[in-house]
Coordinates of C-alpha atoms and ligand atoms in Angstrom, one line a residue:
Chain U
M1 CA -13.6 14.2 11.8
L2 CA -10.5 15.2 10.0
R3 CA -11.4 16.9 6.7
L4 CA -9.2 17.4 3.6
P5 CA -8.0 21.0 3.4
P6 CA -8.8 22.9 0.1
F7 CA -6.4 22.4 -2.8
R8 CA -6.4 22.7 -6.6
Y9 CA -6.5 19.3 -8.4
L10 CA -4.8 19.0 -11.8
S11 CA -5.4 16.0 -14.0
P12 CA -2.8 15.7 -16.8
R13 CA -3.4 13.2 -19.6
S14 CA 0.3 12.6 -20.5
L15 CA 3.6 12.3 -18.7
E16 CA 4.9 15.4 -20.5
E17 CA 1.9 17.4 -19.3
A18 CA 2.4 16.2 -15.8
V19 CA 6.0 17.2 -15.8
S20 CA 5.2 20.7 -17.0
M21 CA 2.3 21.1 -14.5
L22 CA 4.6 20.1 -11.7
A23 CA 7.3 22.5 -12.9
D24 CA 4.8 25.4 -13.2
H25 CA 3.7 25.1 -9.5
G26 CA 7.1 24.4 -7.9
P27 CA 7.2 23.5 -4.2
E28 CA 3.5 24.2 -3.8
A29 CA 2.6 21.1 -5.9
M30 CA 2.7 17.5 -5.0
L31 CA 2.2 14.4 -7.1
V32 CA -0.6 12.0 -6.2
A33 CA -1.2 8.5 -7.6
G34 CA -3.5 6.3 -5.6
G35 CA -3.6 8.8 -2.8
T36 CA -3.5 6.2 0.0
D37 CA -0.5 7.9 1.6
V38 CA -1.1 11.4 0.4
Y39 CA -4.8 11.9 1.5
P40 CA -4.5 10.5 5.1
K41 CA -1.4 12.7 5.5
M42 CA -3.2 15.8 4.2
R43 CA -6.0 15.2 6.7
R44 CA -3.5 15.1 9.5
R45 CA -1.7 18.2 8.0
Q46 CA 1.6 16.2 7.5
F47 CA 1.4 17.2 3.9
E48 CA 0.0 20.7 2.9
P49 CA 0.2 21.0 -0.9
K50 CA -1.7 23.8 -2.5
V51 CA -1.8 21.9 -5.8
L52 CA -2.1 18.2 -6.5
V53 CA -1.0 16.8 -9.8
G54 CA -3.0 13.6 -10.1
L55 CA -1.5 10.8 -12.2
A56 CA -4.6 8.6 -12.5
R57 CA -5.4 9.6 -16.1
V58 CA -1.8 9.2 -17.4
G59 CA -2.5 6.0 -19.4
S60 CA 1.2 5.2 -20.1
L61 CA 1.8 4.8 -16.4
R62 CA -0.5 1.8 -16.2
E63 CA 1.3 -0.3 -18.8
V64 CA 3.1 -3.6 -18.2
R65 CA 5.4 -4.7 -21.0
G66 CA 7.9 -7.5 -21.7
T67 CA 8.3 -11.1 -20.5
P68 CA 10.1 -12.7 -17.6
T69 CA 12.7 -14.0 -20.0
E70 CA 13.6 -10.6 -21.5
G71 CA 12.7 -8.5 -18.5
V72 CA 9.5 -6.7 -17.5
S73 CA 8.8 -3.0 -17.3
I74 CA 6.0 -1.9 -14.9
G75 CA 4.4 1.5 -15.2
A76 CA 4.6 3.4 -11.9
G77 CA 0.8 3.8 -11.9
V78 CA 0.1 0.0 -11.9
T79 CA -2.0 -0.8 -8.8
L80 CA -0.8 -3.3 -6.2
T81 CA -3.8 -5.5 -6.9
Q82 CA -2.8 -5.6 -10.6
L83 CA 0.8 -6.5 -9.6
T84 CA -0.5 -9.6 -7.8
R85 CA -2.6 -10.8 -10.8
Q86 CA -0.4 -9.8 -13.8
A87 CA 0.7 -13.0 -15.5
E88 CA 4.2 -11.7 -16.4
I89 CA 4.9 -10.8 -12.8
V90 CA 3.2 -13.9 -11.2
T91 CA 5.3 -16.3 -13.3
G92 CA 8.7 -14.6 -13.1
Y93 CA 8.9 -12.5 -9.9
S94 CA 7.4 -14.2 -6.8
G95 CA 9.1 -11.6 -4.6
V96 CA 7.0 -8.8 -6.2
V97 CA 3.7 -10.7 -5.6
E98 CA 4.6 -11.7 -2.1
G99 CA 5.6 -8.1 -1.3
A100 CA 2.5 -6.5 -2.9
E101 CA -0.1 -8.8 -1.4
V102 CA 0.9 -7.9 2.2
I103 CA 0.7 -4.1 1.6
S104 CA -2.2 -2.4 3.4
T105 CA -5.7 -3.8 2.8
P106 CA -7.6 -5.2 -0.2
Q107 CA -9.4 -1.9 -0.7
L108 CA -6.2 0.2 -0.6
R109 CA -4.4 -2.2 -2.9
N110 CA -7.1 -1.4 -5.5
M111 CA -6.1 2.2 -5.3
G112 CA -2.4 2.3 -4.2
T113 CA 0.3 2.1 -6.9
I114 CA 3.8 0.6 -7.2
G115 CA 5.2 4.1 -7.8
G116 CA 3.5 5.6 -4.7
N117 CA 4.7 2.6 -2.7
L118 CA 8.3 3.1 -3.7
L119 CA 8.1 6.8 -2.7
V120 CA 5.9 6.4 0.3
D121 CA 6.8 8.6 3.3
T122 CA 8.9 7.4 6.2
R123 CA 7.1 6.7 9.4
C124 CA 7.5 7.5 13.1
T125 CA 5.3 7.3 16.2
Y126 CA 5.9 11.0 16.8
Y127 CA 5.0 12.0 13.2
D128 CA 2.1 9.7 12.1
Q129 CA -0.3 11.6 14.3
T130 CA -2.9 14.3 13.9
Y131 CA -1.9 17.9 13.8
Q132 CA -3.3 18.5 17.4
W133 CA -1.4 15.5 18.8
R134 CA 1.9 16.7 17.2
K135 CA 1.3 20.3 18.4
S136 CA 0.5 19.1 22.0
I137 CA 4.0 17.7 22.4
D138 CA 5.6 20.3 20.2
F139 CA 6.3 19.5 16.6
C140 CA 9.3 17.4 15.8
M141 CA 12.1 18.0 13.2
K142 CA 10.3 16.1 10.4
K143 CA 7.5 18.7 10.2
E144 CA 7.5 22.2 11.7
G145 CA 9.8 21.5 14.7
S146 CA 13.5 21.3 15.4
T147 CA 14.0 18.4 17.8
C148 CA 13.8 14.7 17.2
W149 CA 11.7 13.2 19.9
V150 CA 13.1 9.7 19.4
A151 CA 16.7 10.9 20.0
P152 CA 16.8 14.5 21.0
G153 CA 20.5 14.7 20.3
S154 CA 20.2 13.4 16.8
P155 CA 21.2 15.8 14.0
R156 CA 18.8 14.0 11.6
C157 CA 15.4 12.6 11.6
L158 CA 15.3 8.8 12.2
A159 CA 11.9 8.0 10.7
V160 CA 11.6 4.5 9.3
T161 CA 11.4 3.4 5.7
S162 CA 8.1 1.6 5.4
T163 CA 7.8 0.6 1.8
D164 CA 7.4 -3.2 1.3
L165 CA 8.4 -3.1 -2.4
A166 CA 11.7 -1.1 -2.0
P167 CA 13.6 -4.1 -0.6
V168 CA 12.0 -6.3 -3.2
M169 CA 13.1 -4.1 -6.1
M170 CA 16.6 -3.9 -4.6
S171 CA 16.8 -7.7 -4.3
L172 CA 15.8 -8.0 -8.0
G173 CA 18.3 -5.5 -9.2
A174 CA 15.4 -3.3 -10.6
R175 CA 16.1 0.0 -12.2
L176 CA 13.9 3.1 -12.1
R177 CA 13.2 5.5 -14.9
F178 CA 12.4 9.0 -13.9
V179 CA 11.2 11.7 -16.2
G180 CA 11.7 15.4 -15.3
P181 CA 12.0 18.9 -16.8
E182 CA 15.7 18.1 -17.7
G183 CA 14.9 14.9 -19.5
E184 CA 15.1 11.4 -18.1
R185 CA 17.4 9.3 -16.0
V186 CA 17.6 5.7 -14.9
L187 CA 18.9 4.7 -11.6
D188 CA 19.3 1.5 -9.6
A189 CA 16.5 1.0 -7.1
A190 CA 19.1 1.1 -4.3
D191 CA 20.2 4.6 -5.3
L192 CA 16.7 6.0 -4.8
Y193 CA 17.0 5.8 -1.0
R194 CA 18.9 7.8 1.6
E195 CA 19.5 7.2 5.3
D196 CA 17.6 10.3 6.4
G197 CA 14.0 10.3 7.6
I198 CA 13.2 13.7 6.0
H199 CA 15.2 13.6 2.7
Y200 CA 14.6 9.9 2.4
H201 CA 14.9 9.7 -1.4
T202 CA 17.0 11.1 -4.2
R203 CA 14.2 12.0 -6.5
Q204 CA 14.7 15.6 -7.8
P205 CA 11.8 18.1 -7.4
G206 CA 9.9 18.0 -10.6
E207 CA 10.8 14.4 -11.4
I208 CA 8.2 11.7 -12.0
L209 CA 8.8 8.0 -11.6
A210 CA 7.7 6.6 -15.0
E211 CA 8.5 2.9 -14.9
I212 CA 10.2 0.2 -13.0
L213 CA 12.5 -2.0 -15.1
L214 CA 12.9 -5.6 -13.8
P215 CA 15.8 -7.5 -15.3
S216 CA 15.3 -11.0 -16.9
A217 CA 14.1 -13.5 -14.3
E218 CA 15.8 -16.3 -16.1
G219 CA 17.4 -18.6 -13.5
W220 CA 16.3 -16.4 -10.6
S221 CA 13.9 -17.0 -7.8
S222 CA 12.8 -14.4 -5.2
T223 CA 10.8 -14.0 -2.0
Y224 CA 9.7 -11.4 0.6
R225 CA 9.1 -11.9 4.3
K226 CA 7.4 -9.3 6.4
L227 CA 7.2 -8.8 10.2
R228 CA 4.1 -7.0 11.4
R229 CA 2.0 -7.0 14.5
R230 CA -1.3 -8.0 12.8
E231 CA -1.5 -10.4 10.0
A232 CA -4.7 -8.7 8.7
F233 CA -2.6 -5.6 7.7
D234 CA 0.1 -3.4 9.1
F235 CA 3.2 -1.5 8.0
P236 CA 6.4 -3.5 7.9
L237 CA 8.4 -3.6 11.2
L238 CA 11.0 -5.6 9.2
G239 CA 11.0 -6.7 5.6
V240 CA 13.4 -9.1 4.1
A241 CA 13.7 -9.6 0.3
V242 CA 15.9 -12.1 -1.4
G243 CA 16.7 -12.6 -5.1
L244 CA 18.7 -15.8 -5.8
R245 CA 20.2 -17.5 -8.9
T246 CA 21.5 -21.0 -8.6
G247 CA 23.6 -22.9 -11.1
A248 CA 23.0 -26.4 -12.6
G249 CA 25.1 -27.9 -9.8
G250 CA 23.1 -26.2 -7.0
E251 CA 25.8 -23.6 -6.4
I252 CA 24.8 -20.0 -5.7
E253 CA 25.6 -17.9 -8.8
D254 CA 24.2 -14.6 -7.6
V255 CA 22.2 -13.4 -4.6
R256 CA 20.9 -10.1 -3.3
I257 CA 19.5 -9.7 0.2
A258 CA 17.8 -6.4 1.1
I259 CA 16.1 -5.4 4.4
G260 CA 13.6 -2.7 5.0
G261 CA 11.7 -1.3 8.0
V262 CA 14.8 -1.1 10.3
G263 CA 16.4 2.2 9.4
S264 CA 15.5 5.3 7.3
A265 CA 16.6 3.6 4.1
P266 CA 16.2 0.0 2.9
Q267 CA 19.6 -1.6 2.4
L268 CA 21.4 -4.2 0.5
I269 CA 23.5 -6.5 2.6
E270 CA 26.4 -6.4 0.2
E271 CA 28.8 -8.7 2.1
A272 CA 26.2 -11.4 1.9
T273 CA 26.5 -11.4 -1.9
E274 CA 30.3 -11.7 -1.6
I275 CA 30.1 -14.5 0.9
L276 CA 27.6 -16.6 -0.9
C277 CA 28.5 -16.2 -4.6
G278 CA 30.1 -19.2 -6.3
K279 CA 29.5 -21.4 -3.2
Q280 CA 27.4 -24.4 -2.5
P281 CA 24.8 -23.4 0.1
S282 CA 25.6 -24.7 3.6
E283 CA 24.1 -24.3 7.1
E284 CA 27.3 -22.5 8.1
L285 CA 27.1 -19.9 5.2
I286 CA 23.4 -19.3 5.8
E287 CA 24.1 -18.6 9.5
K288 CA 27.0 -16.3 8.7
V289 CA 24.9 -14.2 6.3
A290 CA 21.9 -14.2 8.8
S291 CA 24.1 -12.7 11.5
M292 CA 25.0 -9.9 9.1
A293 CA 21.4 -8.9 8.9
F294 CA 21.4 -8.5 12.7
R295 CA 24.3 -6.0 12.4
S296 CA 22.7 -4.1 9.5
S297 CA 19.4 -3.6 11.2
K298 CA 19.1 -0.3 13.0
A299 CA 15.8 -0.7 14.7
L300 CA 14.8 2.2 17.0
D301 CA 12.0 2.9 19.4
N302 CA 9.9 4.9 16.9
T303 CA 7.5 2.3 15.5
D304 CA 5.6 -0.7 16.7
L305 CA 7.2 -3.7 18.7
I306 CA 10.4 -3.3 20.7
P307 CA 13.5 -2.5 18.7
I308 CA 15.6 -5.5 20.0
Y309 CA 12.9 -7.9 19.0
R310 CA 12.8 -6.5 15.5
K311 CA 16.6 -6.6 15.3
K312 CA 16.7 -10.2 16.5
M313 CA 14.1 -11.1 13.9
A314 CA 16.2 -9.8 11.0
P315 CA 18.5 -12.9 11.0
V316 CA 15.5 -15.2 11.5
F317 CA 13.8 -13.8 8.5
V318 CA 16.9 -13.9 6.3
R319 CA 17.5 -17.5 7.3
R320 CA 13.9 -18.4 6.5
A321 CA 13.9 -16.6 3.2
L322 CA 17.2 -18.2 2.0
R323 CA 16.2 -21.6 3.2
G324 CA 12.8 -21.3 1.5
L325 CA 14.4 -20.3 -1.9
L326 CA 17.0 -23.1 -1.5
G327 CA 14.2 -25.7 -0.8
L328 CA 15.6 -26.5 2.7
S329 CA 13.4 -27.2 5.7
P330 CA 12.6 -23.9 7.6
Chain Z
M1 CA -16.9 23.8 -8.3
I2 CA -16.5 20.8 -10.6
L3 CA -19.4 19.1 -12.2
V4 CA -19.1 15.3 -12.0
S5 CA -21.3 12.7 -13.7
F6 CA -21.2 9.1 -12.7
E7 CA -23.4 6.2 -11.9
V8 CA -24.5 5.2 -8.5
N9 CA -26.3 1.8 -8.0
G10 CA -27.3 1.9 -11.7
T11 CA -28.6 5.4 -11.7
A12 CA -26.8 8.2 -13.5
V13 CA -26.1 11.2 -11.2
R14 CA -24.6 14.7 -11.8
V15 CA -23.2 16.5 -8.8
E16 CA -21.2 19.7 -8.1
V17 CA -18.2 19.0 -6.0
E18 CA -15.2 20.9 -4.5
P19 CA -11.7 19.4 -5.3
Q20 CA -11.3 18.3 -1.6
D21 CA -14.7 16.5 -1.5
T22 CA -14.4 12.7 -1.2
L23 CA -16.7 10.2 -2.8
L24 CA -17.9 9.4 0.7
D25 CA -18.8 13.1 1.3
V26 CA -20.8 13.2 -1.9
L27 CA -22.6 9.9 -1.3
R28 CA -23.6 10.8 2.2
Q29 CA -24.2 14.6 1.9
S30 CA -25.2 15.3 -1.6
L31 CA -26.9 12.0 -2.5
G32 CA -28.3 11.1 0.9
L33 CA -27.0 7.5 0.7
L34 CA -26.2 7.1 4.4
G35 CA -25.4 3.4 4.3
S36 CA -21.6 3.9 3.7
K37 CA -20.2 5.0 7.1
E38 CA -17.4 7.2 8.0
G39 CA -15.2 5.6 10.6
C40 CA -11.5 6.6 10.6
A41 CA -11.5 8.6 7.4
E42 CA -7.9 7.4 6.8
G43 CA -8.4 4.1 4.9
E44 CA -8.0 1.8 7.9
C45 CA -11.4 0.8 9.1
G46 CA -13.2 0.0 5.8
A47 CA -16.7 1.2 7.1
C48 CA -17.0 3.3 3.9
T49 CA -16.2 0.5 1.5
V50 CA -18.0 0.8 -1.9
L51 CA -17.4 -0.8 -5.3
L52 CA -15.7 1.5 -7.8
D53 CA -16.0 0.0 -11.3
G54 CA -16.5 -3.3 -9.5
L55 CA -13.5 -3.1 -7.1
P56 CA -13.8 -2.5 -3.4
V57 CA -12.2 0.8 -2.3
T58 CA -12.5 3.0 0.8
A59 CA -14.7 6.0 -0.4
C60 CA -13.0 8.3 2.2
L61 CA -9.8 8.2 0.1
V62 CA -11.3 8.7 -3.3
L63 CA -11.7 12.2 -4.5
A64 CA -15.2 12.8 -5.9
A65 CA -13.8 14.7 -8.8
K66 CA -12.0 11.5 -9.9
V67 CA -15.1 9.3 -10.3
E68 CA -16.2 11.1 -13.5
G69 CA -17.6 8.4 -15.8
C70 CA -17.2 5.6 -13.2
S71 CA -19.8 3.2 -11.8
V72 CA -20.2 3.1 -8.0
T73 CA -22.1 0.5 -6.0
T74 CA -22.9 1.2 -2.3
I75 CA -24.5 -1.1 0.3
E76 CA -27.9 0.4 -1.0
G77 CA -27.2 -1.2 -4.4
V78 CA -25.9 -4.7 -3.5
A79 CA -29.3 -6.3 -3.4
S80 CA -29.9 -5.5 -7.1
M81 CA -26.6 -7.1 -8.0
W82 CA -28.3 -10.4 -7.2
K83 CA -30.9 -11.7 -9.5
G84 CA -33.4 -12.4 -6.7
E85 CA -37.1 -11.6 -6.4
E86 CA -38.1 -7.9 -6.6
G87 CA -37.2 -6.2 -3.3
A88 CA -35.3 -9.2 -2.0
L89 CA -32.0 -8.8 -0.2
H90 CA -28.6 -10.1 -1.5
P91 CA -27.8 -13.6 -0.1
V92 CA -24.9 -12.0 1.8
Q93 CA -27.3 -9.6 3.5
E94 CA -29.7 -12.5 4.3
A95 CA -27.0 -14.6 5.8
F96 CA -25.8 -11.7 8.0
I97 CA -29.4 -11.5 9.4
D98 CA -29.8 -15.3 9.8
V99 CA -26.5 -15.8 11.6
G100 CA -26.9 -12.7 13.8
A101 CA -23.6 -11.3 12.5
V102 CA -24.5 -7.7 13.3
Q103 CA -23.8 -6.2 16.7
C104 CA -23.6 -2.3 16.7
G105 CA -23.9 -2.5 12.9
Y106 CA -21.5 0.4 12.0
C107 CA -19.0 -1.8 10.1
I108 CA -21.6 -4.0 8.4
P109 CA -22.2 -2.0 5.2
G110 CA -18.5 -2.1 4.4
M111 CA -18.2 -5.7 5.5
I112 CA -21.0 -6.8 3.2
V113 CA -19.7 -4.8 0.2
S114 CA -16.3 -6.5 0.7
A115 CA -17.9 -9.9 1.1
V116 CA -20.1 -9.5 -2.0
S117 CA -17.0 -8.5 -4.0
L118 CA -15.2 -11.6 -2.8
L119 CA -18.0 -14.0 -3.7
E120 CA -18.5 -12.4 -7.1
R121 CA -14.9 -13.2 -7.9
D122 CA -14.5 -16.5 -6.0
P123 CA -17.9 -18.2 -5.2
S124 CA -16.3 -20.8 -2.9
P125 CA -13.3 -19.1 -1.1
D126 CA -11.1 -21.1 1.3
E127 CA -10.8 -19.9 4.8
K128 CA -7.6 -17.9 4.1
T129 CA -9.0 -16.2 1.1
L130 CA -12.1 -15.3 3.0
R131 CA -10.2 -13.8 5.9
Q132 CA -7.9 -11.9 3.6
A133 CA -10.8 -10.4 1.6
L134 CA -12.2 -9.0 4.9
A135 CA -8.8 -7.9 6.3
G136 CA -9.5 -4.2 5.5
N137 CA -12.8 -4.2 7.4
F138 CA -12.7 -3.6 11.2
C139 CA -15.4 -4.7 13.5
R140 CA -14.8 -3.2 17.0
C141 CA -17.6 -5.3 18.6
T142 CA -15.3 -8.1 17.5
G143 CA -18.0 -10.3 16.0
Y144 CA -15.6 -11.7 13.4
N145 CA -16.6 -15.3 13.9
K146 CA -20.2 -14.7 13.2
I147 CA -19.3 -12.5 10.2
F148 CA -17.1 -15.2 8.7
E149 CA -19.9 -17.7 9.3
A150 CA -22.4 -15.5 7.5
V151 CA -20.1 -15.2 4.5
R152 CA -19.6 -18.9 4.4
R153 CA -23.3 -19.5 4.6
A154 CA -23.9 -17.0 1.8
A155 CA -21.3 -18.7 -0.4
N156 CA -23.1 -22.0 0.1
R157 CA -26.4 -20.4 -0.7
M158 CA -25.2 -18.6 -3.8
G159 CA -23.4 -21.7 -5.0
G160 CA -26.6 -23.7 -4.6
D161 CA -28.6 -21.2 -6.6
L162 CA -26.3 -21.2 -9.6
Ligands
FAD1 C1 -4.2 1.9 6.4 C2 -2.9 1.9 5.6 C3 -2.1 0.8 5.6 C4 -0.9 0.8 4.8 N1 -0.1 -0.2 4.8 C5 1.0 -0.2 4.1 C6 1.9 -1.3 4.1 O1 1.7 -2.3 4.8 N2 3.1 -1.3 3.4 C7 3.4 -0.2 2.6 O2 4.4 -0.3 2.0 N3 2.5 0.9 2.5 C8 1.4 0.9 3.3 N4 0.5 1.9 3.2 C9 0.9 3.1 2.4 C10 0.4 3.2 1.0 O3 -1.0 2.8 1.0 C11 1.1 2.3 0.0 O4 2.5 2.5 0.2 C12 0.7 2.6 -1.4 O5 1.3 1.7 -2.3 C13 1.1 4.1 -1.8 O6 0.7 4.2 -3.2 P1 -0.3 5.4 -3.7 O7 -0.4 5.3 -5.2 O8 -1.5 5.4 -3.0 O9 0.6 6.6 -3.3 P2 0.2 8.2 -3.1 O10 -0.4 8.4 -1.8 O11 -0.5 8.7 -4.3 O12 1.7 8.8 -3.1 C14 2.7 8.4 -2.2 C15 4.0 9.3 -2.4 O13 4.5 8.9 -3.7 C16 4.6 10.1 -4.5 N5 4.4 9.5 -5.9 C17 3.3 8.8 -6.3 N6 3.5 8.4 -7.6 C18 4.7 9.0 -8.0 C19 5.4 8.9 -9.2 N7 4.9 8.3 -10.3 N8 6.6 9.6 -9.3 C20 7.0 10.3 -8.2 N9 6.4 10.3 -7.0 C21 5.2 9.7 -6.9 C22 3.6 11.0 -4.0 O14 3.9 12.4 -4.3 C23 3.7 10.7 -2.5 O15 4.8 11.4 -2.0 C24 -0.6 2.0 4.0 C25 -1.5 3.1 4.0 C26 -2.6 3.0 4.8 C27 -3.6 4.2 4.8
SF4_2 S1 12.6 10.3 14.0 FE1 12.6 12.2 15.2 S2 12.5 13.9 13.8 FE2 11.9 12.0 12.7 S3 9.7 11.9 12.7 FE3 10.4 10.7 14.5 S4 10.6 12.2 16.2 FE4 10.4 13.4 14.3

């Protein structure tokens, strides 16, 4: 059985203390919230931190404030279970609930947090394996090796973004507040991600995600559709999130479509917004936007199900999500 | 070494742990509670499911040092959650026996803890809720139908007793 290697565990009580502990231990330290990504990966020696800075006792990270009308701020340490039951979120942000309730298992949702989810590691068939497995085929570029086994000519790692809530946050126009040794900064959810399987986020070393700021839900509806092999639980092989605001006359006032699970970074389909805004929804427009999702999806053979199937499902899921929000038959 | 005090099945315990020890390690090795099983040790199989402050979690992914002040219920403690006769099993346990829901048995402690947690929260779950509540518990003998039947039977029995 794979055991956890030895490490030091630090348990700060405030965000400031956590920031300074992280700074004191530099690259040897790693943050852990629910640990549902960190601990399995430490057992498989994908992560080898000497020091863990645990966020569980930082009370401020577990707060939810605001209302759907004025906007809601969610502490990064709020669990996925809490997200699916929190009144402010259930009433205003269906996409968040639909995204959170299909992550992992009931047990893991009681431990896993929204912050950990937004920063969860990218995945790949050649990487999500035990140390011995990875050693036996020679380590890949993401950890210890130099070649990418998915595409040996690739200059970068192609591991896949696997967070269900990242596309949801992008579709809602959420902003993320980070606190670090140099103070704090707020960025658009979309700007957290990079198309690189190793350096998949723009969080600076030493920074802690403090809260997720959802804008007012007034006039908006949202949804999340996930493709996976087993309905019981599985990582996303494709995730489509849509946020939509319609006017009194049924015209589309604003829309954001984001897709995850088919590239190293989740992405907004920006042309879709341009095409749909200010228009009355029609079959033709929906099809046009759906076909863009096909082009945006860069499914590769490094996760479950064949890539072309996942790519072909992208327009299907965009169509279903849009039709669902517009109240059209699927 | 870290000294941790918490409650297991209603009894206060104090144990010395290393930072890397999990709650599952402590339950099985220090406290001799062998009901919770280690399957995958990665949070997938659910054989080590216990209630931590009333919520089901996989004990293989909980650091022992983190349960300071918490209350833990393992399969050994579920019978006493039910106000039955002295020494009686929990209705969920009874139903698993009556229906014959157990094959090799390895997954059953986790399965029962998840089912008990569901019925505490929702005494008459619909089929979808029932299946979702057990989605994090694998049975590799694939006796799921009998398992679902047992939980439905327990739900009826518990509802009737209320
Ligand atoms: C069996 C199994 C199934 C899973 N299925 C899914 C799935 O379907 N979809 C999915 O999206 N995920 C899935 N996961 C991954 C994981 O459980 C979730 O993404 C979870 O939400 C991670 O949250 P956590 O709090 O446990 O993160 P942790 O493991 O604690 O941390 C994850 C990462 O985030 C960093 N981090 C945590 N909090 C902060 C913070 N406040 N600021 C900065 N960095 C931070 C950590 O350093 C680490 O790099 C699964 C995991 C397992 C084991
Ligand atoms: S995409 Fe290539 S480099 Fe990245 S984890 Fe997979 S095999 Fe390794």
